[in-house]
mmCIF file of C-alpha atoms in Angstrom:
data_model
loop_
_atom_site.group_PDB
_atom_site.id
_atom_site.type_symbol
_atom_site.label_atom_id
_atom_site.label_comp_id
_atom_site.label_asym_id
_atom_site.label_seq_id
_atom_site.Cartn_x
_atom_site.Cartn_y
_atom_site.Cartn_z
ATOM 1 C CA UNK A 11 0.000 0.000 0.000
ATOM 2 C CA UNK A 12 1.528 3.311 -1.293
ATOM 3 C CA UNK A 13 0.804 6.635 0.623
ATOM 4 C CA UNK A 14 1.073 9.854 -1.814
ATOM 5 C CA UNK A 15 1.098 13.261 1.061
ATOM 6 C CA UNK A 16 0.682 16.185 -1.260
ATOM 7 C CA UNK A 17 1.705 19.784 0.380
ATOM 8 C CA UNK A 18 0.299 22.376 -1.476
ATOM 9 C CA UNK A 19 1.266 26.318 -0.693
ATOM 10 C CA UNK A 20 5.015 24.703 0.841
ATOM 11 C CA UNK A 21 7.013 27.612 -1.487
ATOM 12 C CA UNK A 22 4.479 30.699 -0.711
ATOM 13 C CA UNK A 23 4.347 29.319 3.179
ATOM 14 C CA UNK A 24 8.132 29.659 3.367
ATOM 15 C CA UNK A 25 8.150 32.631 1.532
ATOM 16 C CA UNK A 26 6.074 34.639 3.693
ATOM 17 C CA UNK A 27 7.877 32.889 7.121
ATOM 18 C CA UNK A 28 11.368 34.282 5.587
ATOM 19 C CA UNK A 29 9.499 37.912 5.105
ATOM 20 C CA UNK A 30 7.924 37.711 8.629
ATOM 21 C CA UNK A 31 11.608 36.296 9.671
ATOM 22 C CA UNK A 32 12.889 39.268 8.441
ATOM 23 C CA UNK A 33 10.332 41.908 9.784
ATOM 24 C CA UNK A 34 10.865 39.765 12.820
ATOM 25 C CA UNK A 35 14.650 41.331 12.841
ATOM 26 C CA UNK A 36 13.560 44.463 11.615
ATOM 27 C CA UNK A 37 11.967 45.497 14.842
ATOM 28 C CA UNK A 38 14.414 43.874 17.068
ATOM 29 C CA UNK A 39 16.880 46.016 14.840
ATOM 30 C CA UNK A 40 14.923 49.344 15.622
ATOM 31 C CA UNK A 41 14.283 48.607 19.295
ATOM 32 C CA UNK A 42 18.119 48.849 19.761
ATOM 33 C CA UNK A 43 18.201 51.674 17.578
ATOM 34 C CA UNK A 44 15.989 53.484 19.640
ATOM 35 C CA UNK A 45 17.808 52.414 22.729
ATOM 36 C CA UNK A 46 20.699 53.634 21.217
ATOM 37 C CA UNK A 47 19.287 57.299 20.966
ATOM 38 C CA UNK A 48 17.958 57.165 24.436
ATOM 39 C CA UNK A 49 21.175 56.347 26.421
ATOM 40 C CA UNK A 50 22.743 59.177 25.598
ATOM 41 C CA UNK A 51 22.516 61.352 28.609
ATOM 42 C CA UNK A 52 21.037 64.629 28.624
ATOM 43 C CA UNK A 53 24.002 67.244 30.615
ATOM 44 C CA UNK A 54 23.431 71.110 31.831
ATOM 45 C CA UNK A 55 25.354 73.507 30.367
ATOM 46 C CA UNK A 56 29.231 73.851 31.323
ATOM 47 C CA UNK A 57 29.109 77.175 33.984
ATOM 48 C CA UNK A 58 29.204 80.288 32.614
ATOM 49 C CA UNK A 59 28.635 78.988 28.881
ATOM 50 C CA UNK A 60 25.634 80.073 26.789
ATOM 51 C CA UNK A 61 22.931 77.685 26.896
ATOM 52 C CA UNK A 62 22.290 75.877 23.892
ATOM 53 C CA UNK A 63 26.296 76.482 22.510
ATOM 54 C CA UNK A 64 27.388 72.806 21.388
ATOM 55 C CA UNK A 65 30.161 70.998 22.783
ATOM 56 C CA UNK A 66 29.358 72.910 25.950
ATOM 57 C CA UNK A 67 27.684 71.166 28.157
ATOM 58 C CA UNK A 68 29.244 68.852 31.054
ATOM 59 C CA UNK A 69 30.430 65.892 29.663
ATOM 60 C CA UNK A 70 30.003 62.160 30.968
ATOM 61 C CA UNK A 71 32.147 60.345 33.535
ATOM 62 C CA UNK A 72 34.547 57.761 31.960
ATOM 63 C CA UNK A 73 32.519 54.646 31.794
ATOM 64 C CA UNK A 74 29.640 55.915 31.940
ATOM 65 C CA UNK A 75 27.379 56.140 28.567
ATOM 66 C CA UNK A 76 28.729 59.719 26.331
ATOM 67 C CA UNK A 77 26.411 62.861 27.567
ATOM 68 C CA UNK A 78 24.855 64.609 24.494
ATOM 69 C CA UNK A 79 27.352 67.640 23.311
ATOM 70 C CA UNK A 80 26.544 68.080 19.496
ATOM 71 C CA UNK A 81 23.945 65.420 18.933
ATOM 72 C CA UNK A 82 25.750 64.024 15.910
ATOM 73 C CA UNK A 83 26.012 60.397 17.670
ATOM 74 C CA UNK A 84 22.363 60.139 18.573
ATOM 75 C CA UNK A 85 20.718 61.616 15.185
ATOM 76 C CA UNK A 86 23.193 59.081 13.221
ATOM 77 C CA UNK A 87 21.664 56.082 14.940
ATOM 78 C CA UNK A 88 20.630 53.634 12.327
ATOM 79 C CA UNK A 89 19.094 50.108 11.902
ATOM 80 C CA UNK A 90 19.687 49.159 8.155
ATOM 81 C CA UNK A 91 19.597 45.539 5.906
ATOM 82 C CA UNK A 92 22.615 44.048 5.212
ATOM 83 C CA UNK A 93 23.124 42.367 1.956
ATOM 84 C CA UNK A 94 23.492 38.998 3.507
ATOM 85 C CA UNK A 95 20.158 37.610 3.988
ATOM 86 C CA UNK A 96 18.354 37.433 6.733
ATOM 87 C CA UNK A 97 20.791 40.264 8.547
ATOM 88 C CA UNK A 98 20.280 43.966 9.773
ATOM 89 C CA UNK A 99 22.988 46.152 11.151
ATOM 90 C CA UNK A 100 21.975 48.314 14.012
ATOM 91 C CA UNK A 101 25.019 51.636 14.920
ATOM 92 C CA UNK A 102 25.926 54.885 13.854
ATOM 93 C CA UNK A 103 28.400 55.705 11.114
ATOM 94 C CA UNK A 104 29.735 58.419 12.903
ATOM 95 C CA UNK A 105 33.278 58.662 13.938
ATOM 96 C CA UNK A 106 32.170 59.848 17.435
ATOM 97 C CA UNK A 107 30.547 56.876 17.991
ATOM 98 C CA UNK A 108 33.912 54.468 17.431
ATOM 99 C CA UNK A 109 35.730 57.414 20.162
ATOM 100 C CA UNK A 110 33.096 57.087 22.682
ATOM 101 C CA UNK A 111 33.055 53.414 22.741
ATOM 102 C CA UNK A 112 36.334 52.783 22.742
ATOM 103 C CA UNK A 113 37.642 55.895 23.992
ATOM 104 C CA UNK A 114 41.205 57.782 22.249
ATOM 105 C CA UNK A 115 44.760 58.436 24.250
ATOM 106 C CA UNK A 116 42.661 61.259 24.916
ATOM 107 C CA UNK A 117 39.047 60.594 25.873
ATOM 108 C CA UNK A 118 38.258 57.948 28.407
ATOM 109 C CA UNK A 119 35.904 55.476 26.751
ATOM 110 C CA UNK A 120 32.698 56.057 27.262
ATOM 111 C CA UNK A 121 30.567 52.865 26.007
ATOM 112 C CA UNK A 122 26.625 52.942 24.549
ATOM 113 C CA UNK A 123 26.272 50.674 22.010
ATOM 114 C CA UNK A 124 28.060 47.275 23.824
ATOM 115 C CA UNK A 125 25.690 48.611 26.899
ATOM 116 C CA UNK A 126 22.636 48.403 24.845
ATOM 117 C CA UNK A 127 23.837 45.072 23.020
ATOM 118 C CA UNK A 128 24.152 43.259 26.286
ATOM 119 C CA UNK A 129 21.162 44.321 28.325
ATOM 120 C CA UNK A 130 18.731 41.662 29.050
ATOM 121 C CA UNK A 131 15.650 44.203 28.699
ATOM 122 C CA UNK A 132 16.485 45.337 25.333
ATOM 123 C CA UNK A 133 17.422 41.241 24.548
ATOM 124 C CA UNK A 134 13.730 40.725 25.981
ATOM 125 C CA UNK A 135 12.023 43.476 24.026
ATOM 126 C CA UNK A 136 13.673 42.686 20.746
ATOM 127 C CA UNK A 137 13.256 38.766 21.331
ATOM 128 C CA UNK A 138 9.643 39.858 21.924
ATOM 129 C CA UNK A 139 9.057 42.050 18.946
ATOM 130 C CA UNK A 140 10.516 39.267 16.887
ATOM 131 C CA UNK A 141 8.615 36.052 17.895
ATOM 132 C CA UNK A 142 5.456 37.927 18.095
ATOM 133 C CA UNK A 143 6.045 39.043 14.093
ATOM 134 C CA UNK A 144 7.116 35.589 13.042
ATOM 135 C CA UNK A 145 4.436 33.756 15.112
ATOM 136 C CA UNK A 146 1.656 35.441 13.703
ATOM 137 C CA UNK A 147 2.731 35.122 10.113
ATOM 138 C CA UNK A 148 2.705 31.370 10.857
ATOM 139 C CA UNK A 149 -0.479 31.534 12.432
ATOM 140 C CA UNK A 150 -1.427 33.263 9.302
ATOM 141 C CA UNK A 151 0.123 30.930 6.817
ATOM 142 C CA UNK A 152 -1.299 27.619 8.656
ATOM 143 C CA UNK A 153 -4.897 29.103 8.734
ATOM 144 C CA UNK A 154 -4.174 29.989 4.623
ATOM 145 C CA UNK A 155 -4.081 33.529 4.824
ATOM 146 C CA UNK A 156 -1.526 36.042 3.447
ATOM 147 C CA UNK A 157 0.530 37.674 6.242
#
């Protein structure tokens, strides 16, 4: 006795799981973008300079995450796809960025991005954002609809 299983809708099911798969990353991407912009800390003004002059105002403590002086690091936060599949790159272009992590014979470093990479809420939130996308594209796909 011969059993014939026929799968129809195999190639568009696993089509739409690698685009949910890859929305899926997409949001974990921008959740660290985003927490990227919001550890930069927020400094007053250095004493007896102008408010609002840039490069002014009291920097960060060695170690701790850079204090806003120009805004150039936290504007040039991006999340972006890679050209390998199924891969996003989440940073900043910026020269500054490189200095403050790592720090210069001159400047202490003063780390963000490795911060962000290793906390477990932002591993939690992204992790979250990206089952949640993927699960209900296959909850989609098994109940025949398009996700």
């Amino acid at each position: 006795m011969a059993v014939t299983v026929d799968l129809k809708g195999v190639p568009e099911f696993q089509a739409r799981l690698r685009k949910a798969v890859d929305q899926g990353l997409a949001r974990a991407a921008l959740i660290y973008e985003n927490a990227n912009r919001s550890i930069m800390q927020t400094t007053p003004p250095l004493p007896g300079v102008a408010q609002g002059v840039a490069g002014r105002n009291v920097p960060s403590r060695p170690g701790e995450p850079p204090a806003v002086q120009t805004g150039q690091l936290r504007v040039s936060q991006t999340s972006e796809k890679a050209a390998e599949p199924l891969t996003w790159h989440v940073g900043t272009s910026s020269r500054v960025g490189h200095w403050m992590e790592f720090g210069t014979t001159r400047i202490a470093p003063r780390p963000w991005l490795s911060v962000n990479l290793y906390s477990v809420a932002n591993r939690r939130n992204a992790l979250t954002a990206f089952s949640k996308t993927v699960e209900l594209a296959v909850k989609a796909g098994l109940a025949g609809r398009s996700g």
